[in-house]
Amino acid sequence: MQKLETAAEAPKAKHISKRSSLQKKETIAGLLFVGPMLIGVTVLTFIPIIATFLLSLADWNFIAGFKDIKWVGFDNYERLLQDDGFMKSLKNNAYFLLTVPIYLAISMLLAILIDKHVYMKSYFKVAYFMPYISSIVAVAIVWQVLFHPSAGPVNQLLISFGIDNPPKWIADPKYALPSLMMISIWISIGFNLIVYIAGLQSIPKDLYEAADIDGANAWHKFKSITFPQLSSTSFFLLVTGIISTFKIFDLIAILTKGGPISSTSMLVWHLYDTAFVNLKIGYASSMAVILFACVMLITVLQWLGQKKWVNY
């Protein structure tokens, strides 16, 4: 009897052994595929994040080497509260957040018009998308020419309309930040437009047919069908848009260099200027931590608030 049981268990044990060996091979194969990505993320993302948090507690000039690192605790964060340049950059970033709801509203309106009321839809999609995929350097130089205080086409047009003293745009501290905001809105409309059109095409047509039967007008269909059905798309674009406003650097570097009189200085630009021009790595790292905290806080608040207005 025992011999029969042993003979019956032998194939089962052999099958389990083969299965275990196959699982090990699959695990090794999976690690080989994922390994390069994990190494890249660890070296280029995780380690720099940890280093940034550690260096934010130090006073260090990287040219002097690691031997001159001085640990100062939370002194860098206390200095930030008294740094007028940092507070100005933080305030400018807060103003720049207004670009997100503006270009989302414009993109949604254009998407609805193009999707339902315009012929040659492909042409308009490409036309609006071109600024987004164009080189930011080329776009910035074009707008620099357009906003030239004296010879620019914009001011020449305003003068022809009878405006004697038109704004100096990016050369004027009062208009420099709004000018950057207008350029950013113009660039961002294309991407958001394409995403909204994709969202519109996924809305079931039966909902609009039922609304037509009930006698609903265009406004009621937008309020009760289009906007709720696009809420998940709007949430995605809102989160990514707000994060992108905290990363704006290229337009400032090309057009204003943070000026005039720090009127266009943002957190990333001020961080760059502190770290790579003034060589205050520890102080700049504390700014990076604050930037990370701001983005994280706003993203968490959006995730908590989505339950009240996002429909999946």
mmCIF file of C-alpha atoms in Angstrom:
data_model
loop_
_atom_site.group_PDB
_atom_site.id
_atom_site.type_symbol
_atom_site.label_atom_id
_atom_site.label_comp_id
_atom_site.label_asym_id
_atom_site.label_seq_id
_atom_site.Cartn_x
_atom_site.Cartn_y
_atom_site.Cartn_z
ATOM 1 C CA MET A 1 0.000 0.000 0.000
ATOM 2 C CA GLN A 2 2.821 2.388 0.922
ATOM 3 C CA LYS A 3 4.604 1.523 -2.339
ATOM 4 C CA LEU A 4 1.474 2.429 -4.308
ATOM 5 C CA GLU A 5 1.160 5.786 -2.477
ATOM 6 C CA THR A 6 4.859 6.505 -3.066
ATOM 7 C CA ALA A 7 4.505 5.659 -6.753
ATOM 8 C CA ALA A 8 1.452 7.967 -7.021
ATOM 9 C CA GLU A 9 3.177 10.861 -5.233
ATOM 10 C CA ALA A 10 6.348 10.677 -7.355
ATOM 11 C CA PRO A 11 4.801 12.165 -10.555
ATOM 12 C CA LYS A 12 3.069 14.829 -8.444
ATOM 13 C CA ALA A 13 6.344 15.841 -6.770
ATOM 14 C CA LYS A 14 8.057 15.852 -10.149
ATOM 15 C CA HIS A 15 5.317 18.128 -11.551
ATOM 16 C CA ILE A 16 5.672 20.524 -8.588
ATOM 17 C CA SER A 17 9.449 20.608 -9.066
ATOM 18 C CA LYS A 18 9.082 21.439 -12.773
ATOM 19 C CA ARG A 19 6.521 24.117 -11.981
ATOM 20 C CA SER A 20 8.810 25.684 -9.373
ATOM 21 C CA SER A 21 11.727 25.628 -11.810
ATOM 22 C CA LEU A 22 9.568 27.262 -14.504
ATOM 23 C CA GLN A 23 8.465 30.002 -12.074
ATOM 24 C CA LYS A 24 12.083 30.732 -11.177
ATOM 25 C CA LYS A 25 12.991 31.037 -14.868
ATOM 26 C CA GLU A 26 10.043 33.366 -15.468
ATOM 27 C CA THR A 27 11.067 35.489 -12.466
ATOM 28 C CA ILE A 28 14.637 35.755 -13.720
ATOM 29 C CA ALA A 29 13.434 36.617 -17.236
ATOM 30 C CA GLY A 30 11.115 39.284 -15.809
ATOM 31 C CA LEU A 31 13.916 40.812 -13.745
ATOM 32 C CA LEU A 32 16.170 40.909 -16.801
ATOM 33 C CA PHE A 33 13.516 42.836 -18.730
ATOM 34 C CA VAL A 34 12.659 45.211 -15.859
ATOM 35 C CA GLY A 35 16.224 45.512 -14.536
ATOM 36 C CA PRO A 36 17.521 48.254 -16.876
ATOM 37 C CA MET A 37 14.476 50.403 -16.166
ATOM 38 C CA LEU A 38 14.779 49.881 -12.401
ATOM 39 C CA ILE A 39 18.473 50.769 -12.509
ATOM 40 C CA GLY A 40 17.729 53.907 -14.519
ATOM 41 C CA VAL A 41 14.917 55.032 -12.202
ATOM 42 C CA THR A 42 17.052 54.332 -9.130
ATOM 43 C CA VAL A 43 20.128 56.178 -10.407
ATOM 44 C CA LEU A 44 18.344 59.073 -12.120
ATOM 45 C CA THR A 45 15.305 59.532 -9.850
ATOM 46 C CA PHE A 46 15.349 57.873 -6.421
ATOM 47 C CA ILE A 47 18.952 58.670 -5.490
ATOM 48 C CA PRO A 48 18.700 62.344 -6.591
ATOM 49 C CA ILE A 49 15.469 62.735 -4.574
ATOM 50 C CA ILE A 50 17.104 61.341 -1.447
ATOM 51 C CA ALA A 51 20.212 63.467 -2.064
ATOM 52 C CA THR A 52 18.054 66.578 -2.453
ATOM 53 C CA PHE A 53 16.364 65.999 0.909
ATOM 54 C CA LEU A 54 19.742 65.452 2.585
ATOM 55 C CA LEU A 55 21.449 68.434 0.932
ATOM 56 C CA SER A 56 18.566 70.696 1.945
ATOM 57 C CA LEU A 57 19.917 70.317 5.494
ATOM 58 C CA ALA A 58 23.426 71.407 4.472
ATOM 59 C CA ASP A 59 25.376 74.436 3.305
ATOM 60 C CA TRP A 60 27.465 73.268 0.365
ATOM 61 C CA ASN A 61 29.258 74.640 -2.681
ATOM 62 C CA PHE A 62 29.745 71.636 -4.975
ATOM 63 C CA ILE A 63 32.888 73.129 -6.535
ATOM 64 C CA ALA A 64 34.612 72.818 -3.141
ATOM 65 C CA GLY A 65 33.906 69.075 -2.962
ATOM 66 C CA PHE A 66 32.204 66.868 -0.399
ATOM 67 C CA LYS A 67 34.749 67.697 2.289
ATOM 68 C CA ASP A 68 33.312 71.213 2.738
ATOM 69 C CA ILE A 69 29.707 70.143 3.413
ATOM 70 C CA LYS A 70 28.398 71.885 6.549
ATOM 71 C CA TRP A 71 25.245 70.506 8.114
ATOM 72 C CA VAL A 72 22.996 73.365 9.189
ATOM 73 C CA GLY A 73 19.770 71.538 9.948
ATOM 74 C CA PHE A 74 16.632 73.519 9.120
ATOM 75 C CA ASP A 75 18.419 76.866 8.778
ATOM 76 C CA ASN A 76 17.899 76.821 4.997
ATOM 77 C CA TYR A 77 14.133 76.572 5.456
ATOM 78 C CA GLU A 78 14.148 79.438 7.952
ATOM 79 C CA ARG A 79 16.091 81.564 5.468
ATOM 80 C CA LEU A 80 13.519 80.818 2.762
ATOM 81 C CA LEU A 81 10.784 82.482 4.816
ATOM 82 C CA GLN A 82 12.856 85.679 4.878
ATOM 83 C CA ASP A 83 14.024 85.487 1.255
ATOM 84 C CA ASP A 84 12.149 88.114 -0.774
ATOM 85 C CA GLY A 85 13.314 86.550 -4.051
ATOM 86 C CA PHE A 86 11.913 83.144 -3.108
ATOM 87 C CA MET A 87 8.615 84.584 -1.888
ATOM 88 C CA LYS A 88 8.318 86.596 -5.109
ATOM 89 C CA SER A 89 8.905 83.446 -7.169
ATOM 90 C CA LEU A 90 6.315 81.545 -5.133
ATOM 91 C CA LYS A 91 3.802 84.355 -5.648
ATOM 92 C CA ASN A 92 4.468 84.415 -9.402
ATOM 93 C CA ASN A 93 3.920 80.657 -9.558
ATOM 94 C CA ALA A 94 0.591 81.101 -7.782
ATOM 95 C CA TYR A 95 -0.477 83.664 -10.402
ATOM 96 C CA PHE A 96 0.724 81.390 -13.189
ATOM 97 C CA LEU A 97 -1.667 78.672 -11.990
ATOM 98 C CA LEU A 98 -4.496 80.764 -13.436
ATOM 99 C CA THR A 99 -3.383 79.746 -16.926
ATOM 100 C CA VAL A 100 -4.608 76.176 -16.332
ATOM 101 C CA PRO A 101 -8.385 76.817 -15.972
ATOM 102 C CA ILE A 102 -8.193 79.432 -18.754
ATOM 103 C CA TYR A 103 -6.683 77.140 -21.398
ATOM 104 C CA LEU A 104 -8.823 74.212 -20.232
ATOM 105 C CA ALA A 105 -11.978 76.275 -20.816
ATOM 106 C CA ILE A 106 -10.765 77.505 -24.214
ATOM 107 C CA SER A 107 -9.670 73.999 -25.255
ATOM 108 C CA MET A 108 -13.020 72.473 -24.260
ATOM 109 C CA LEU A 109 -14.956 75.137 -26.163
ATOM 110 C CA LEU A 110 -12.815 74.722 -29.294
ATOM 111 C CA ALA A 111 -13.030 70.923 -29.054
ATOM 112 C CA ILE A 112 -16.831 71.048 -28.979
ATOM 113 C CA LEU A 113 -16.954 73.467 -31.913
ATOM 114 C CA ILE A 114 -14.472 71.471 -34.013
ATOM 115 C CA ASP A 115 -16.027 68.101 -33.207
ATOM 116 C CA LYS A 116 -19.621 69.073 -33.981
ATOM 117 C CA HIS A 117 -19.806 72.249 -36.040
ATOM 118 C CA VAL A 118 -16.671 72.533 -38.190
ATOM 119 C CA TYR A 119 -15.631 70.952 -41.482
ATOM 120 C CA MET A 120 -12.001 70.009 -42.155
ATOM 121 C CA LYS A 121 -11.549 68.821 -38.581
ATOM 122 C CA SER A 122 -8.127 67.329 -39.264
ATOM 123 C CA TYR A 123 -6.781 70.679 -40.464
ATOM 124 C CA PHE A 124 -7.877 72.481 -37.303
ATOM 125 C CA LYS A 125 -6.497 69.720 -35.093
ATOM 126 C CA VAL A 126 -3.084 70.021 -36.745
ATOM 127 C CA ALA A 127 -3.196 73.826 -36.740
ATOM 128 C CA TYR A 128 -3.879 74.048 -33.004
ATOM 129 C CA PHE A 129 -1.473 71.226 -32.169
ATOM 130 C CA MET A 130 1.500 72.715 -34.042
ATOM 131 C CA PRO A 131 2.535 75.224 -31.303
ATOM 132 C CA TYR A 132 2.657 72.385 -28.757
ATOM 133 C CA ILE A 133 4.992 70.195 -30.806
ATOM 134 C CA SER A 134 7.107 73.070 -32.152
ATOM 135 C CA SER A 135 10.489 73.886 -30.644
ATOM 136 C CA ILE A 136 9.983 76.053 -27.579
ATOM 137 C CA VAL A 137 13.022 78.105 -28.594
ATOM 138 C CA ALA A 138 11.474 78.930 -31.971
ATOM 139 C CA VAL A 139 8.108 79.718 -30.376
ATOM 140 C CA ALA A 140 9.720 81.990 -27.773
ATOM 141 C CA ILE A 141 11.736 83.889 -30.401
ATOM 142 C CA VAL A 142 8.615 84.421 -32.527
ATOM 143 C CA TRP A 143 6.762 85.877 -29.547
ATOM 144 C CA GLN A 144 9.805 87.955 -28.629
ATOM 145 C CA VAL A 145 9.587 89.575 -32.063
ATOM 146 C CA LEU A 146 5.808 90.007 -31.796
ATOM 147 C CA PHE A 147 6.099 91.642 -28.359
ATOM 148 C CA HIS A 148 8.971 93.980 -29.281
ATOM 149 C CA PRO A 149 8.218 97.293 -27.468
ATOM 150 C CA SER A 150 8.660 99.565 -30.485
ATOM 151 C CA ALA A 151 8.907 97.577 -33.723
ATOM 152 C CA GLY A 152 6.795 94.555 -32.795
ATOM 153 C CA PRO A 153 3.692 93.787 -34.916
ATOM 154 C CA VAL A 154 1.460 93.720 -31.827
ATOM 155 C CA ASN A 155 2.315 97.258 -30.736
ATOM 156 C CA GLN A 156 2.301 98.500 -34.336
ATOM 157 C CA LEU A 157 -1.260 97.212 -34.646
ATOM 158 C CA LEU A 158 -2.264 98.886 -31.372
ATOM 159 C CA ILE A 159 -0.715 102.176 -32.507
ATOM 160 C CA SER A 160 -2.673 101.958 -35.771
ATOM 161 C CA PHE A 161 -5.846 101.677 -33.663
ATOM 162 C CA GLY A 162 -4.981 104.951 -31.920
ATOM 163 C CA ILE A 163 -3.287 103.669 -28.759
ATOM 164 C CA ASP A 164 -0.352 106.068 -28.286
ATOM 165 C CA ASN A 165 1.450 104.273 -25.458
ATOM 166 C CA PRO A 166 0.939 100.521 -25.861
ATOM 167 C CA PRO A 167 2.362 98.129 -23.225
ATOM 168 C CA LYS A 168 6.008 97.134 -23.477
ATOM 169 C CA TRP A 169 4.945 93.529 -22.781
ATOM 170 C CA ILE A 170 7.906 91.361 -21.689
ATOM 171 C CA ALA A 171 10.059 94.491 -21.140
ATOM 172 C CA ASP A 172 7.568 95.955 -18.639
ATOM 173 C CA PRO A 173 7.416 94.553 -15.059
ATOM 174 C CA LYS A 174 3.632 95.047 -15.021
ATOM 175 C CA TYR A 175 2.995 93.120 -18.247
ATOM 176 C CA ALA A 176 5.876 90.617 -18.355
ATOM 177 C CA LEU A 177 4.151 87.903 -16.313
ATOM 178 C CA PRO A 178 0.772 88.262 -18.115
ATOM 179 C CA SER A 179 2.684 88.094 -21.416
ATOM 180 C CA LEU A 180 4.276 84.783 -20.412
ATOM 181 C CA MET A 181 0.880 83.530 -19.303
ATOM 182 C CA MET A 182 -0.622 84.377 -22.704
ATOM 183 C CA ILE A 183 2.191 82.557 -24.502
ATOM 184 C CA SER A 184 1.805 79.515 -22.250
ATOM 185 C CA ILE A 185 -1.950 79.428 -22.887
ATOM 186 C CA TRP A 186 -1.379 79.643 -26.655
ATOM 187 C CA ILE A 187 1.105 76.748 -26.522
ATOM 188 C CA SER A 188 -1.002 74.522 -24.252
ATOM 189 C CA ILE A 189 -4.327 74.769 -26.079
ATOM 190 C CA GLY A 190 -3.322 72.269 -28.781
ATOM 191 C CA PHE A 191 -2.582 69.294 -26.534
ATOM 192 C CA ASN A 192 -5.664 69.833 -24.358
ATOM 193 C CA LEU A 193 -7.807 70.283 -27.473
ATOM 194 C CA ILE A 194 -6.760 66.889 -28.878
ATOM 195 C CA VAL A 195 -7.425 65.152 -25.550
ATOM 196 C CA TYR A 196 -10.844 66.788 -25.226
ATOM 197 C CA ILE A 197 -11.801 65.763 -28.773
ATOM 198 C CA ALA A 198 -10.892 62.173 -27.907
ATOM 199 C CA GLY A 199 -13.061 62.464 -24.796
ATOM 200 C CA LEU A 200 -15.982 63.863 -26.814
ATOM 201 C CA GLN A 201 -15.824 60.996 -29.290
ATOM 202 C CA SER A 202 -16.110 58.476 -26.445
ATOM 203 C CA ILE A 203 -19.432 59.924 -25.196
ATOM 204 C CA PRO A 204 -22.340 57.627 -26.187
ATOM 205 C CA LYS A 205 -24.518 59.212 -28.890
ATOM 206 C CA ASP A 206 -27.615 57.707 -27.257
ATOM 207 C CA LEU A 207 -27.415 60.308 -24.494
ATOM 208 C CA TYR A 208 -27.695 63.182 -26.967
ATOM 209 C CA GLU A 209 -30.519 61.436 -28.866
ATOM 210 C CA ALA A 210 -32.468 61.002 -25.625
ATOM 211 C CA ALA A 211 -31.881 64.660 -24.780
ATOM 212 C CA ASP A 212 -33.157 65.717 -28.224
ATOM 213 C CA ILE A 213 -36.311 63.666 -27.687
ATOM 214 C CA ASP A 214 -36.831 65.428 -24.333
ATOM 215 C CA GLY A 215 -36.428 68.811 -26.045
ATOM 216 C CA ALA A 216 -33.143 69.813 -24.365
ATOM 217 C CA ASN A 217 -31.304 72.768 -25.877
ATOM 218 C CA ALA A 218 -27.534 73.035 -26.457
ATOM 219 C CA TRP A 219 -26.828 74.519 -23.013
ATOM 220 C CA HIS A 220 -28.735 71.788 -21.162
ATOM 221 C CA LYS A 221 -26.987 69.082 -23.185
ATOM 222 C CA PHE A 222 -23.611 70.623 -22.346
ATOM 223 C CA LYS A 223 -24.433 71.004 -18.650
ATOM 224 C CA SER A 224 -26.045 67.589 -18.170
ATOM 225 C CA ILE A 225 -24.163 65.388 -20.650
ATOM 226 C CA THR A 226 -20.997 66.853 -22.152
ATOM 227 C CA PHE A 227 -19.400 68.409 -19.096
ATOM 228 C CA PRO A 228 -20.088 65.466 -16.709
ATOM 229 C CA GLN A 229 -18.870 62.962 -19.291
ATOM 230 C CA LEU A 230 -15.674 64.995 -19.792
ATOM 231 C CA SER A 231 -15.031 65.382 -16.050
ATOM 232 C CA SER A 232 -12.478 62.554 -15.907
ATOM 233 C CA THR A 233 -10.648 64.054 -18.899
ATOM 234 C CA SER A 234 -10.737 67.489 -17.267
ATOM 235 C CA PHE A 235 -9.379 66.034 -14.044
ATOM 236 C CA PHE A 236 -6.441 64.436 -15.859
ATOM 237 C CA LEU A 237 -5.639 67.659 -17.724
ATOM 238 C CA LEU A 238 -6.039 69.731 -14.548
ATOM 239 C CA VAL A 239 -3.552 67.610 -12.573
ATOM 240 C CA THR A 240 -0.962 67.473 -15.353
ATOM 241 C CA GLY A 241 -1.473 71.154 -16.172
ATOM 242 C CA ILE A 242 -0.899 72.361 -12.618
ATOM 243 C CA ILE A 243 2.216 70.209 -12.314
ATOM 244 C CA SER A 244 3.538 71.652 -15.594
ATOM 245 C CA THR A 245 3.085 75.239 -14.339
ATOM 246 C CA PHE A 246 5.503 74.521 -11.510
ATOM 247 C CA LYS A 247 8.074 73.262 -14.028
ATOM 248 C CA ILE A 248 8.070 76.234 -16.386
ATOM 249 C CA PHE A 249 11.647 77.175 -17.169
ATOM 250 C CA ASP A 250 12.330 77.318 -20.909
ATOM 251 C CA LEU A 251 10.149 80.338 -21.712
ATOM 252 C CA ILE A 252 11.696 82.310 -18.850
ATOM 253 C CA ALA A 253 15.240 81.313 -19.829
ATOM 254 C CA ILE A 254 14.749 82.464 -23.419
ATOM 255 C CA LEU A 255 12.525 85.529 -23.014
ATOM 256 C CA THR A 256 13.085 87.260 -19.667
ATOM 257 C CA LYS A 257 15.766 85.540 -17.525
ATOM 258 C CA GLY A 258 13.437 86.100 -14.572
ATOM 259 C CA GLY A 259 13.218 89.854 -15.188
ATOM 260 C CA PRO A 260 12.486 92.624 -15.440
ATOM 261 C CA ILE A 261 12.941 93.236 -11.683
ATOM 262 C CA SER A 262 12.186 89.553 -10.926
ATOM 263 C CA SER A 263 8.642 90.008 -12.240
ATOM 264 C CA THR A 264 8.770 86.657 -14.090
ATOM 265 C CA SER A 265 10.973 84.687 -11.711
ATOM 266 C CA MET A 266 9.409 81.292 -10.912
ATOM 267 C CA LEU A 267 10.413 78.626 -8.412
ATOM 268 C CA VAL A 268 12.341 76.504 -10.922
ATOM 269 C CA TRP A 269 14.145 79.525 -12.373
ATOM 270 C CA HIS A 270 15.027 80.866 -8.907
ATOM 271 C CA LEU A 271 16.207 77.385 -7.930
ATOM 272 C CA TYR A 272 18.389 77.158 -11.045
ATOM 273 C CA ASP A 273 19.836 80.623 -10.457
ATOM 274 C CA THR A 274 20.632 79.793 -6.829
ATOM 275 C CA ALA A 275 22.174 76.393 -7.567
ATOM 276 C CA PHE A 276 24.133 76.891 -10.794
ATOM 277 C CA VAL A 277 24.847 80.627 -10.831
ATOM 278 C CA ASN A 278 25.325 81.400 -7.140
ATOM 279 C CA LEU A 279 26.479 77.794 -6.411
ATOM 280 C CA LYS A 280 24.380 77.462 -3.223
ATOM 281 C CA ILE A 281 23.456 73.818 -3.604
ATOM 282 C CA GLY A 282 22.100 73.269 -0.094
ATOM 283 C CA TYR A 283 19.897 76.356 -0.212
ATOM 284 C CA ALA A 284 18.637 75.430 -3.687
ATOM 285 C CA SER A 285 17.862 71.907 -2.471
ATOM 286 C CA SER A 286 15.611 73.330 0.238
ATOM 287 C CA MET A 287 13.737 75.198 -2.522
ATOM 288 C CA ALA A 288 13.374 71.919 -4.419
ATOM 289 C CA VAL A 289 11.877 70.281 -1.322
ATOM 290 C CA ILE A 290 9.369 73.143 -0.978
ATOM 291 C CA LEU A 291 8.533 72.807 -4.682
ATOM 292 C CA PHE A 292 7.972 69.068 -4.216
ATOM 293 C CA ALA A 293 5.748 69.737 -1.190
ATOM 294 C CA CYS A 294 3.662 72.313 -3.108
ATOM 295 C CA VAL A 295 3.081 69.982 -6.057
ATOM 296 C CA MET A 296 2.303 67.048 -3.758
ATOM 297 C CA LEU A 297 -0.141 69.078 -1.640
ATOM 298 C CA ILE A 298 -2.038 70.439 -4.648
ATOM 299 C CA THR A 299 -2.196 66.985 -6.268
ATOM 300 C CA VAL A 300 -3.508 65.359 -3.073
ATOM 301 C CA LEU A 301 -6.171 68.075 -2.703
ATOM 302 C CA GLN A 302 -7.249 67.476 -6.288
ATOM 303 C CA TRP A 303 -7.483 63.725 -5.730
ATOM 304 C CA LEU A 304 -9.605 64.305 -2.626
ATOM 305 C CA GLY A 305 -11.826 66.822 -4.399
ATOM 306 C CA GLN A 306 -12.404 64.712 -7.494
ATOM 307 C CA LYS A 307 -15.020 62.606 -5.696
ATOM 308 C CA LYS A 308 -17.416 65.557 -5.758
ATOM 309 C CA TRP A 309 -17.252 66.413 -9.455
ATOM 310 C CA VAL A 310 -15.564 63.623 -11.441
ATOM 311 C CA ASN A 311 -17.772 60.932 -13.003
ATOM 312 C CA TYR A 312 -16.213 57.646 -14.107
#
